[in-house]
Coordinates of C-alpha atoms and ligand atoms in Angstrom, one line a residue:
Chain A
M1 CA -19.9 -40.2 -5.7
G2 CA -16.7 -41.1 -7.5
F3 CA -17.9 -39.4 -10.6
F4 CA -19.0 -36.3 -8.7
I5 CA -15.5 -36.0 -7.2
E6 CA -14.0 -36.5 -10.7
V7 CA -16.0 -33.6 -12.0
L8 CA -15.1 -31.5 -9.0
F9 CA -11.4 -32.1 -9.5
G10 CA -11.7 -31.2 -13.1
G11 CA -13.3 -28.0 -12.1
F12 CA -10.6 -27.2 -9.6
L13 CA -8.0 -27.1 -12.4
A14 CA -9.9 -24.3 -14.1
G15 CA -10.3 -22.9 -10.6
V16 CA -6.6 -22.8 -9.9
L17 CA -6.1 -20.9 -13.1
Y18 CA -8.8 -18.4 -12.4
A19 CA -7.4 -18.0 -8.9
L20 CA -3.9 -17.3 -10.3
V21 CA -5.3 -14.6 -12.6
A22 CA -7.4 -13.1 -9.9
L23 CA -4.3 -13.2 -7.6
G24 CA -2.4 -11.0 -10.1
F25 CA -5.3 -8.6 -10.1
V26 CA -5.5 -8.5 -6.3
L27 CA -1.8 -7.8 -5.8
I28 CA -1.9 -4.8 -8.1
F29 CA -5.2 -3.5 -6.8
K30 CA -4.1 -3.7 -3.2
A31 CA -0.8 -1.9 -3.8
S32 CA -1.8 0.7 -6.2
G33 CA -5.6 0.8 -6.3
V34 CA -5.4 0.1 -10.1
F35 CA -7.9 -2.3 -11.6
N36 CA -5.5 -3.9 -14.0
F37 CA -7.5 -4.9 -17.1
A38 CA -4.2 -6.1 -18.7
Q39 CA -3.7 -9.1 -16.4
G40 CA -5.1 -11.5 -19.0
A41 CA -2.9 -10.0 -21.7
M42 CA 0.1 -10.4 -19.3
V43 CA -0.7 -14.1 -18.9
L44 CA -0.7 -14.5 -22.7
F45 CA 2.4 -12.5 -23.2
A46 CA 4.3 -14.4 -20.5
A47 CA 3.3 -17.8 -21.9
L48 CA 4.1 -16.7 -25.5
S49 CA 7.5 -15.5 -24.4
L50 CA 8.3 -18.7 -22.6
V51 CA 7.1 -21.0 -25.4
R52 CA 9.0 -19.2 -28.1
L53 CA 12.1 -18.8 -26.0
M54 CA 12.1 -22.5 -25.4
E55 CA 12.7 -23.0 -29.0
W56 CA 16.1 -21.3 -28.6
M57 CA 17.3 -22.2 -25.2
P58 CA 17.1 -24.8 -22.4
I59 CA 13.9 -24.6 -20.3
P60 CA 15.4 -23.2 -17.1
I61 CA 17.1 -20.4 -19.0
A62 CA 13.9 -19.7 -20.9
L63 CA 12.0 -19.5 -17.6
L64 CA 14.5 -17.1 -16.2
V65 CA 14.5 -14.9 -19.3
S66 CA 10.7 -14.9 -19.2
V67 CA 10.8 -13.7 -15.6
G68 CA 13.2 -11.0 -16.7
I69 CA 10.9 -10.0 -19.5
M70 CA 8.0 -9.6 -17.0
I71 CA 10.2 -7.4 -14.8
V72 CA 11.1 -5.2 -17.7
F73 CA 7.5 -5.0 -18.5
A74 CA 6.8 -3.8 -15.0
L75 CA 9.5 -1.1 -15.2
V76 CA 8.1 0.1 -18.5
V77 CA 4.5 0.2 -17.2
E78 CA 5.6 2.2 -14.1
R79 CA 7.6 4.7 -16.2
L80 CA 5.2 5.2 -19.1
V81 CA 1.8 4.7 -17.5
L82 CA 1.7 4.8 -13.7
R83 CA 4.1 7.7 -13.1
P84 CA 2.5 10.2 -15.6
L85 CA -0.9 9.3 -14.3
V86 CA -0.2 9.4 -10.6
N87 CA -3.1 10.9 -8.6
Q88 CA -5.5 10.5 -11.4
E89 CA -8.9 9.0 -10.9
G90 CA -9.1 5.2 -10.7
I91 CA -11.2 5.1 -13.8
I92 CA -8.5 6.9 -15.8
L93 CA -5.9 4.3 -14.7
F94 CA -8.4 1.6 -15.5
M95 CA -8.7 2.9 -19.0
A96 CA -5.0 3.2 -19.3
T97 CA -4.7 -0.5 -18.5
I98 CA -7.2 -1.3 -21.2
G99 CA -4.8 0.4 -23.5
V100 CA -1.9 -1.5 -22.1
S101 CA -3.9 -4.7 -22.6
Y102 CA -4.5 -4.1 -26.3
F103 CA -0.9 -3.0 -26.8
V104 CA 0.5 -6.1 -25.1
D105 CA -1.8 -8.4 -27.0
G106 CA -0.8 -6.9 -30.3
F107 CA 2.9 -6.5 -29.5
G108 CA 3.2 -10.0 -28.1
Q109 CA 1.7 -11.5 -31.3
T110 CA 3.8 -9.3 -33.5
I111 CA 7.1 -10.4 -32.0
W112 CA 6.2 -13.9 -30.9
G113 CA 3.7 -15.0 -33.6
S114 CA 0.0 -15.7 -33.3
E115 CA -0.3 -19.5 -33.8
I116 CA -1.2 -22.1 -31.3
Y117 CA 2.0 -23.3 -29.6
T118 CA 2.3 -26.4 -27.6
L119 CA 3.9 -25.8 -24.2
D120 CA 5.7 -28.9 -23.0
L121 CA 7.7 -28.4 -19.8
G122 CA 7.8 -32.2 -19.3
L123 CA 5.1 -32.1 -16.7
P124 CA 3.3 -35.4 -16.3
K125 CA 0.0 -35.7 -18.1
E126 CA -1.1 -39.3 -17.7
P127 CA -4.3 -40.0 -15.8
V128 CA -4.1 -41.8 -12.5
I129 CA -6.6 -43.4 -10.2
I130 CA -6.6 -42.1 -6.6
L131 CA -8.7 -42.7 -3.5
E132 CA -9.3 -46.3 -4.4
S133 CA -9.6 -47.2 -0.8
V134 CA -12.4 -44.6 -0.2
F135 CA -14.6 -45.1 -3.3
E136 CA -15.3 -48.1 -5.2
G137 CA -13.3 -47.9 -8.4
G138 CA -11.4 -44.8 -7.1
V139 CA -11.4 -41.4 -8.8
L140 CA -9.8 -40.8 -12.1
V141 CA -7.8 -37.6 -12.2
N142 CA -5.2 -36.2 -14.5
K143 CA -1.8 -36.1 -13.0
F144 CA -1.3 -32.7 -14.5
D145 CA -4.2 -31.3 -12.5
L146 CA -2.4 -32.4 -9.3
V147 CA 0.9 -30.8 -10.5
A148 CA -0.9 -27.6 -11.3
A149 CA -2.4 -27.5 -7.9
V150 CA 1.0 -28.1 -6.3
I151 CA 2.6 -25.4 -8.4
A152 CA -0.1 -22.9 -7.4
G153 CA 0.2 -24.0 -3.8
I154 CA 3.9 -23.4 -3.8
L155 CA 3.5 -20.0 -5.5
V156 CA 0.9 -18.9 -2.9
T157 CA 3.1 -20.0 0.0
V158 CA 6.1 -18.2 -1.4
L159 CA 4.0 -15.1 -1.8
A160 CA 2.6 -15.4 1.7
V161 CA 6.1 -15.7 3.2
F162 CA 7.3 -12.8 1.1
F163 CA 4.4 -10.6 2.3
Q164 CA 4.4 -11.6 5.9
K165 CA 8.1 -12.1 6.7
T166 CA 10.1 -9.7 4.7
R167 CA 10.7 -6.1 4.9
I168 CA 9.4 -5.4 1.4
G169 CA 6.4 -7.4 2.3
R170 CA 5.8 -5.1 5.2
A171 CA 6.3 -2.1 3.0
L172 CA 3.8 -3.5 0.4
R173 CA 1.2 -4.1 3.1
A174 CA 1.8 -0.6 4.3
V175 CA 1.2 0.8 0.9
A176 CA -1.9 -1.3 0.5
D177 CA -3.3 0.0 3.8
D178 CA -2.6 3.7 3.4
H179 CA -0.7 5.4 0.5
Q180 CA -0.1 8.7 2.3
A181 CA 1.1 7.2 5.5
A182 CA 3.4 4.9 3.6
Q183 CA 4.9 7.8 1.8
S184 CA 5.3 9.7 5.0
V185 CA 7.5 7.0 6.5
G186 CA 9.6 7.1 3.4
I187 CA 8.4 4.1 1.4
P188 CA 9.1 4.9 -2.2
L189 CA 5.9 4.3 -4.1
R190 CA 7.5 3.9 -7.5
D191 CA 9.7 1.1 -6.3
I192 CA 6.7 -0.6 -4.7
W193 CA 4.8 -0.4 -8.0
V194 CA 7.6 -2.0 -9.9
I195 CA 7.8 -4.7 -7.4
V196 CA 4.0 -5.5 -7.4
W197 CA 3.8 -5.3 -11.2
S198 CA 6.8 -7.7 -11.4
T199 CA 5.2 -10.0 -8.9
S200 CA 2.0 -9.9 -10.8
G201 CA 3.9 -10.6 -14.0
I202 CA 5.5 -13.7 -12.4
V203 CA 2.1 -14.9 -11.2
A204 CA 0.9 -14.3 -14.8
L205 CA 3.8 -16.4 -16.1
V206 CA 2.8 -19.3 -13.7
A207 CA -0.8 -19.0 -14.8
G208 CA 0.4 -19.0 -18.4
I209 CA 2.4 -22.2 -17.8
V210 CA -0.6 -24.0 -16.3
W211 CA -3.1 -22.9 -18.9
G212 CA -0.7 -23.2 -21.8
S213 CA 0.4 -26.7 -20.8
A214 CA -3.2 -27.9 -20.6
L215 CA -4.6 -26.2 -23.7
G216 CA -1.7 -24.8 -25.7
V217 CA -0.6 -21.2 -25.8
Q218 CA -3.0 -19.2 -27.9
F219 CA -4.9 -15.9 -28.0
S220 CA -7.9 -17.2 -26.0
I221 CA -5.7 -17.2 -22.9
S222 CA -6.0 -13.5 -22.8
L223 CA -9.8 -13.8 -22.4
V224 CA -9.4 -15.8 -19.2
A225 CA -9.1 -12.4 -17.5
L226 CA -12.9 -12.0 -18.0
K227 CA -13.4 -15.0 -15.8
A228 CA -11.3 -13.5 -13.1
L229 CA -13.9 -10.8 -12.6
P230 CA -16.6 -13.0 -11.0
V231 CA -13.8 -14.6 -8.9
L232 CA -12.9 -11.1 -7.6
I233 CA -16.5 -10.3 -6.8
L234 CA -16.7 -13.6 -4.9
G235 CA -13.4 -13.3 -3.1
G236 CA -13.2 -9.6 -2.6
F237 CA -10.9 -7.3 -4.6
T238 CA -8.3 -7.0 -1.8
S239 CA -8.1 -10.5 -0.4
V240 CA -5.4 -13.0 -1.5
P241 CA -7.1 -16.0 0.2
G242 CA -10.4 -14.7 -1.4
A243 CA -8.9 -14.9 -4.8
I244 CA -7.8 -18.4 -4.3
I245 CA -11.0 -19.7 -2.7
G246 CA -13.1 -17.7 -5.1
G247 CA -11.3 -19.2 -8.0
L248 CA -11.8 -22.7 -6.8
I249 CA -15.5 -22.1 -6.1
I250 CA -16.1 -20.6 -9.5
G251 CA -14.0 -23.3 -11.3
A252 CA -15.6 -26.2 -9.5
G253 CA -19.1 -24.6 -9.5
E254 CA -19.2 -24.1 -13.2
K255 CA -18.0 -27.6 -14.0
L256 CA -20.5 -29.2 -11.6
A257 CA -23.3 -27.0 -13.0
E258 CA -22.4 -27.9 -16.5
V259 CA -22.4 -31.7 -15.8
F260 CA -25.2 -32.0 -13.4
I261 CA -27.8 -29.3 -14.2
G262 CA -26.5 -28.4 -17.7
P263 CA -28.5 -31.0 -19.6
S264 CA -31.8 -29.6 -18.4
F265 CA -30.7 -26.1 -19.7
G266 CA -29.5 -27.5 -22.9
G267 CA -25.8 -27.0 -22.0
G268 CA -23.5 -24.0 -22.3
I269 CA -24.0 -23.2 -18.6
E270 CA -20.2 -23.0 -18.2
N271 CA -20.2 -19.7 -20.1
W272 CA -22.5 -17.8 -17.9
F273 CA -22.6 -19.6 -14.6
A274 CA -19.7 -17.8 -13.0
Y275 CA -21.3 -14.4 -13.8
M276 CA -24.7 -15.4 -12.4
L277 CA -23.1 -16.7 -9.2
A278 CA -21.2 -13.5 -8.8
L279 CA -24.3 -11.5 -9.4
L280 CA -26.2 -13.4 -6.7
F281 CA -23.3 -13.0 -4.4
L282 CA -23.1 -9.3 -5.0
L283 CA -26.6 -8.9 -3.7
V284 CA -25.8 -10.7 -0.5
R285 CA -22.3 -9.7 0.3
P286 CA -21.0 -6.8 -1.8
Q287 CA -17.6 -6.8 -0.1
G288 CA -16.9 -10.4 -1.2
L289 CA -16.1 -13.4 1.0
F290 CA -13.0 -12.0 2.6
G291 CA -13.1 -8.3 1.5
E292 CA -13.1 -5.7 4.2
R293 CA -16.6 -4.6 5.2
I294 CA -17.7 -1.6 3.4
I295 CA -18.7 1.0 6.0
E296 CA -19.9 4.3 4.8
R297 CA -18.6 7.1 6.9
V298 CA -20.5 10.3 7.2
Chain B
M1 CA 16.6 6.8 20.0
T2 CA 19.6 8.7 21.3
A3 CA 19.0 11.3 23.9
T4 CA 20.7 14.6 23.1
G5 CA 19.2 15.9 26.3
G6 CA 18.6 19.5 27.2
R7 CA 16.2 21.9 25.6
R8 CA 18.5 24.7 24.4
I9 CA 16.8 26.2 21.5
G10 CA 19.3 26.4 18.7
D11 CA 19.7 27.7 15.1
V12 CA 17.1 27.7 12.4
L13 CA 16.3 24.1 11.4
L14 CA 13.5 24.8 8.9
K15 CA 12.6 28.0 7.1
V16 CA 9.7 28.5 4.8
E17 CA 9.9 31.6 2.6
D18 CA 7.0 33.3 0.9
I19 CA 5.1 30.1 0.3
S20 CA 2.0 30.3 -1.9
L21 CA -0.2 27.3 -2.7
S22 CA -3.5 27.1 -4.5
F23 CA -5.8 24.4 -5.6
G24 CA -7.6 25.6 -8.7
G25 CA -9.3 28.8 -7.5
V26 CA -8.8 28.1 -3.8
R27 CA -5.8 29.8 -2.2
A28 CA -4.7 27.7 0.6
L29 CA -1.5 29.7 1.4
S30 CA -0.4 33.1 0.3
G31 CA 3.1 34.3 0.9
V32 CA 3.6 32.6 4.2
S33 CA 7.1 32.8 5.8
F34 CA 8.3 31.6 9.2
D35 CA 11.1 29.5 10.7
I36 CA 11.4 26.7 13.2
R37 CA 14.5 26.5 15.4
K38 CA 16.2 23.4 16.6
H39 CA 14.7 21.8 19.7
E40 CA 11.7 24.2 19.8
I41 CA 8.0 23.4 19.9
R42 CA 6.4 25.6 17.3
A43 CA 2.7 25.8 17.2
I44 CA 0.7 26.6 14.1
I45 CA -2.8 27.8 14.8
G46 CA -5.7 29.4 13.0
P47 CA -9.4 28.9 12.3
N48 CA -10.7 26.1 10.2
G49 CA -9.5 26.1 6.6
A50 CA -6.7 28.6 7.5
G51 CA -4.1 26.5 5.7
K52 CA -2.4 24.8 8.6
S53 CA -2.5 21.2 7.3
S54 CA -1.6 22.5 3.8
M55 CA 1.5 24.0 5.4
L56 CA 2.6 20.7 6.9
N57 CA 1.9 19.0 3.6
V58 CA 4.2 21.5 1.9
I59 CA 6.9 20.8 4.5
N60 CA 6.8 17.1 4.1
G61 CA 6.5 17.2 0.3
F62 CA 2.9 16.1 -0.3
Y63 CA 2.0 19.5 -1.8
H64 CA 4.2 21.5 -4.1
P65 CA 3.8 25.2 -3.6
Q66 CA 3.5 27.3 -6.7
K67 CA 5.8 29.8 -5.2
G68 CA 8.3 30.0 -2.3
K69 CA 11.2 28.2 -0.8
I70 CA 11.6 25.5 1.9
I71 CA 15.0 25.5 3.5
F72 CA 15.6 22.5 5.7
K73 CA 19.0 22.1 7.3
D74 CA 20.4 24.8 5.1
I75 CA 19.4 23.2 1.9
A76 CA 16.7 25.0 -0.2
R77 CA 14.3 22.9 -2.2
T78 CA 10.8 23.5 -3.6
D79 CA 10.1 20.3 -5.3
I80 CA 10.9 17.7 -2.6
G81 CA 8.7 14.6 -2.5
P82 CA 7.6 12.8 0.7
Y83 CA 10.3 10.2 0.3
D84 CA 13.1 12.9 0.3
A85 CA 11.5 14.6 3.2
A86 CA 11.3 11.4 5.2
S87 CA 14.9 10.4 4.4
R88 CA 16.1 13.9 5.4
G89 CA 14.6 13.5 8.9
I90 CA 11.0 14.8 8.7
A91 CA 8.3 12.5 10.2
R92 CA 4.7 13.3 10.8
T93 CA 1.2 12.3 12.0
F94 CA -2.1 13.2 10.2
Q95 CA -5.2 15.0 11.2
N96 CA -7.3 12.1 10.1
I97 CA -5.3 9.2 11.6
A98 CA -3.4 7.4 8.8
L99 CA -2.3 4.1 10.2
F100 CA -1.8 0.8 8.6
R101 CA -5.0 -0.6 9.9
G102 CA -4.4 -4.2 9.1
M103 CA -1.1 -4.3 11.0
S104 CA -0.4 -4.6 14.7
T105 CA 0.9 -1.8 16.8
L106 CA 4.4 -3.3 16.7
D107 CA 4.3 -3.7 12.9
N108 CA 3.1 -0.1 12.4
I109 CA 6.0 1.1 14.5
M110 CA 8.4 -1.1 12.7
T111 CA 7.3 0.3 9.4
G112 CA 8.2 3.7 10.8
R113 CA 11.8 2.4 11.0
L114 CA 12.0 1.4 7.3
L115 CA 14.4 4.2 6.4
K116 CA 16.6 3.4 9.3
M117 CA 17.1 -0.1 7.9
K118 CA 19.9 -0.8 5.5
R119 CA 19.3 0.4 2.0
N120 CA 18.2 -1.9 -0.7
L121 CA 15.0 -3.6 0.5
F122 CA 15.3 -6.2 -2.2
W123 CA 18.6 -7.9 -1.3
Q124 CA 17.6 -7.8 2.3
A125 CA 14.7 -10.0 1.5
L126 CA 17.1 -12.7 0.3
Y127 CA 19.8 -12.3 2.9
W128 CA 18.4 -14.1 5.9
G129 CA 21.3 -14.1 8.4
P130 CA 22.4 -10.5 8.6
A131 CA 18.9 -9.3 7.8
R132 CA 17.6 -11.3 10.8
R133 CA 20.1 -9.7 13.2
E134 CA 19.4 -6.2 11.9
E135 CA 15.7 -6.9 12.3
M136 CA 16.2 -7.8 15.9
E137 CA 18.0 -4.4 16.5
H138 CA 15.1 -2.5 15.0
R139 CA 12.7 -4.6 17.0
A140 CA 14.4 -3.5 20.2
A141 CA 14.2 0.1 19.1
A142 CA 10.5 -0.3 18.4
E143 CA 10.0 -1.9 21.8
R144 CA 11.6 1.1 23.5
I145 CA 9.1 3.4 21.8
I146 CA 6.3 1.1 22.9
D147 CA 7.5 1.3 26.5
F148 CA 8.0 5.1 26.2
L149 CA 4.4 5.5 25.0
E150 CA 3.0 3.0 27.5
I151 CA 1.3 0.9 24.9
Q152 CA 2.8 -2.5 25.8
S153 CA -0.6 -4.1 26.3
I154 CA -1.6 -3.4 22.6
R155 CA 1.6 -4.5 20.9
K156 CA 0.0 -7.3 18.9
V157 CA -3.4 -5.8 18.4
P158 CA -4.4 -4.8 14.8
V159 CA -4.6 -1.0 15.1
G160 CA -7.9 -0.8 13.3
R161 CA -9.5 -2.3 16.4
L162 CA -8.0 0.2 18.8
P163 CA -10.0 3.2 20.3
Y164 CA -9.3 6.6 18.7
G165 CA -7.0 7.9 21.5
L166 CA -4.7 4.9 21.3
Q167 CA -4.6 5.0 17.5
K168 CA -3.3 8.6 17.8
R169 CA -0.7 7.4 20.2
V170 CA 0.4 4.6 17.9
E171 CA 0.6 7.1 15.1
L172 CA 3.0 9.2 17.2
G173 CA 5.0 6.0 17.9
R174 CA 5.4 5.3 14.2
A175 CA 6.6 8.8 13.6
L176 CA 9.1 8.6 16.5
A177 CA 10.4 5.3 15.2
A178 CA 12.1 7.2 12.4
E179 CA 14.1 9.2 15.0
P180 CA 13.2 12.4 13.2
E181 CA 14.9 15.7 13.5
L182 CA 11.6 17.5 12.8
L183 CA 8.3 16.0 13.9
L184 CA 5.1 17.4 12.4
L185 CA 2.0 16.8 14.4
D186 CA -1.4 17.6 12.9
E187 CA -3.9 18.0 15.7
P188 CA -2.5 15.2 17.8
M189 CA -5.1 15.8 20.5
A190 CA -8.2 16.4 18.5
G191 CA -11.2 14.3 19.7
M192 CA -9.5 13.3 22.9
N193 CA -10.8 13.5 26.4
V194 CA -9.0 15.6 29.1
E195 CA -7.0 12.7 30.5
E196 CA -5.9 11.5 27.0
K197 CA -4.9 15.1 26.2
E198 CA -2.8 15.3 29.3
D199 CA -1.0 12.1 28.4
M200 CA -0.4 13.3 24.9
C201 CA 1.0 16.6 26.1
R202 CA 3.3 14.8 28.4
F203 CA 4.6 12.6 25.6
I204 CA 5.2 15.5 23.3
L205 CA 7.1 17.4 26.0
D206 CA 9.1 14.3 26.9
V207 CA 10.0 13.7 23.3
N208 CA 11.1 17.2 22.9
D209 CA 13.0 17.2 26.2
E210 CA 14.6 13.8 26.1
F211 CA 15.5 13.4 22.5
G212 CA 15.7 17.1 21.6
T213 CA 13.3 16.6 18.7
T214 CA 12.0 19.7 17.0
I215 CA 8.3 19.8 16.9
A216 CA 5.8 21.6 14.7
L217 CA 2.3 21.3 16.2
I218 CA -1.1 22.1 14.9
E219 CA -3.6 22.3 17.7
H220 CA -7.0 23.9 18.3
D221 CA -7.0 23.7 22.1
M222 CA -5.6 27.1 23.0
G223 CA -4.9 26.0 26.6
V224 CA -2.6 23.3 25.3
V225 CA -0.9 25.6 22.8
M226 CA -0.2 28.3 25.3
D227 CA 1.1 25.7 27.8
I228 CA 3.6 23.7 25.7
S229 CA 4.7 25.8 22.7
D230 CA 7.7 28.1 22.6
R231 CA 6.5 30.1 19.7
V232 CA 3.3 30.3 17.8
V233 CA 2.5 31.2 14.2
V234 CA -1.1 32.2 13.4
L235 CA -2.6 31.7 9.9
D236 CA -6.0 33.0 8.7
Y237 CA -7.3 32.5 5.2
G238 CA -3.9 31.3 4.1
K239 CA -2.0 34.4 5.4
K240 CA 0.2 34.7 8.4
I241 CA -1.4 37.2 10.7
A242 CA 0.8 36.8 13.8
D243 CA 4.0 35.2 14.9
G244 CA 5.6 35.2 18.4
T245 CA 5.6 33.8 21.9
P246 CA 2.2 32.5 23.3
D247 CA 1.8 35.7 25.3
E248 CA 2.5 38.0 22.4
V249 CA 0.1 36.1 20.2
R250 CA -2.6 36.0 22.8
G251 CA -2.8 39.7 23.0
N252 CA -2.7 40.3 19.3
Q253 CA -5.8 42.1 18.0
A254 CA -5.7 40.5 14.5
V255 CA -5.6 37.0 16.2
I256 CA -8.5 37.9 18.4
D257 CA -10.5 39.2 15.5
A258 CA -9.7 36.1 13.4
Y259 CA -11.0 33.8 16.1
L260 CA -14.1 35.9 16.7
G261 CA -14.8 35.9 13.0
V262 CA -14.6 39.6 12.5
Q263 CA -15.1 40.5 8.8
H264 CA -12.0 41.5 6.9
Ligands
ATP301 N1 -5.9 18.5 -1.7 C1 -6.7 19.7 -1.7 N2 -7.5 19.9 -2.8 C2 -8.2 21.0 -2.8 N3 -8.3 21.9 -1.8 C3 -7.6 21.7 -0.7 C4 -6.7 20.6 -0.6 N4 -6.1 20.6 0.6 C5 -6.6 21.7 1.2 N5 -7.4 22.4 0.4 C6 -8.1 23.7 0.7 O1 -7.1 24.6 1.3 C7 -7.7 25.3 2.3 C8 -6.9 25.1 3.6 O2 -7.1 23.8 4.0 P1 -6.3 23.1 5.2 O3 -6.7 21.7 5.3 O4 -4.8 23.4 5.1 O5 -6.8 23.9 6.5 P2 -6.6 23.7 8.0 O6 -6.1 25.0 8.5 O7 -5.8 22.5 8.3 O8 -8.1 23.5 8.6 P3 -8.6 22.6 9.7 O9 -8.4 23.3 11.0 O10 -10.1 22.4 9.4 O11 -7.9 21.3 9.6 C9 -9.1 24.9 2.5 O12 -9.9 25.8 1.8 C10 -9.1 23.5 1.8 O13 -10.4 23.3 1.3
MG302 MG1 -6.1 20.7 9.1

């Protein structure tokens, strides 16, 4: 039992990360209907910015500057991509974000370099044993996993308060519900886009910090976006809780599958398990765990 | 809401001049001109596809006409967007209800007050104290609208769950929350039963009467139109075919032909 829980916890770390990336997707998708392929590239870009800036300045300043960079990025995307393409089909915007993704990957590596950088924010990394009173021998976890979970928890709480309690939050929810109606009450769509892209950029930075601290900042971060897709299918494209729970299920599921049923498949399950789970899920509940029911109106 | 009281019809508030709008090959509006005076209830009628909704969309900046001028409060603009229209005092409802379905009645109406709130959404989010107080004031205004429309019992209900007639009423509430000078209503009574229609008529007349709000109204129910409007403009195939008091319009041969589907 203790070992099972250890594996589960290990899976949750990956899950938190998937959840953060999926969360970035959901925010943008809800507010602008854009499926943002560049989310993974944004995670890489944010992490690279932070890790390189830290060579020049103290950590808190580097963090602030990185946030600033993501806000500037949001402004640029709104001006150069979203505004000219307003009212175009979703697929066109999707393709535009593929372009953004390649550009950001290339641009980031050009200005920041393309090696593997160690990100050390001084977060604790040593393993600890918890739940000793519950299981014999307790459960061995990495302190970092716990810290990552706490960071993600704080981020999600802050976002929830922001969305539920503030005026901008209400405006954001209005835009997510109905673009036309939101415009008719005078909500400026462009400002809202900048705000959600900035928020997504900050979420990307947090994801980059978690991932980069665990495995180093490197190009492969950008590919984590591909794992967010099954998470979104599981959680629903428009649900924030769905992104989080979907992320945890996929993360834990693939680790457990790898460890417990992997050997009989010859390993490597981790690479495709998430997609298979999503596929099965798609057959049963196409709207995702928390997504709104899809009702065809005729 | 401040009651200006009385129903003296005043000067021209909005004037559309020679508006033409087309979508690809479809001509939705061709050379339409009319005006709306302060405090009046102005009906826009016409058969299906006549261009009525397109006209409202032009007025509130959703559509940009290829030709023509829109003069609102003596300022002429052709390229206004919905944000400008809303901030200059134009609010509206939609033919197909466009509410924020995930939000409660109260939140929908509060959203209608966004432009009344202090500028700069962003700093407000960080300024708890004053923002709180301001929020309470707006809350009180929203509650007054809720009382006015007699929807106290559904204040906290997510509007997606409400029956159609009530949704229409909430949508009117959201538009009223902006305290508009010009209120555009696109078929506010469509799909309602007789009783609901009577309620809606009463609300429209009360808004007009108590707050002096100018109203442009699209409606298919001729009984209602003849009852509550001061002047009627009739569109057919994107062209204006008549304009006048309900009585004048009722007797107009072109209007009768349009409704009977006489070939042009
Ligand atoms: N966004 C659009 N894209 C393409 N065509 C449009 C658009 N909006 C309106 N039209 C066309 O313009 C014409 C007028 O439509 P409009 O909706 O203004 O009519 P209406 O008078 O409101 O009709 P109804 O009584 O059915 O609501 C129609 O032929 C319609 O198909
Ligand atoms: Mg219409």
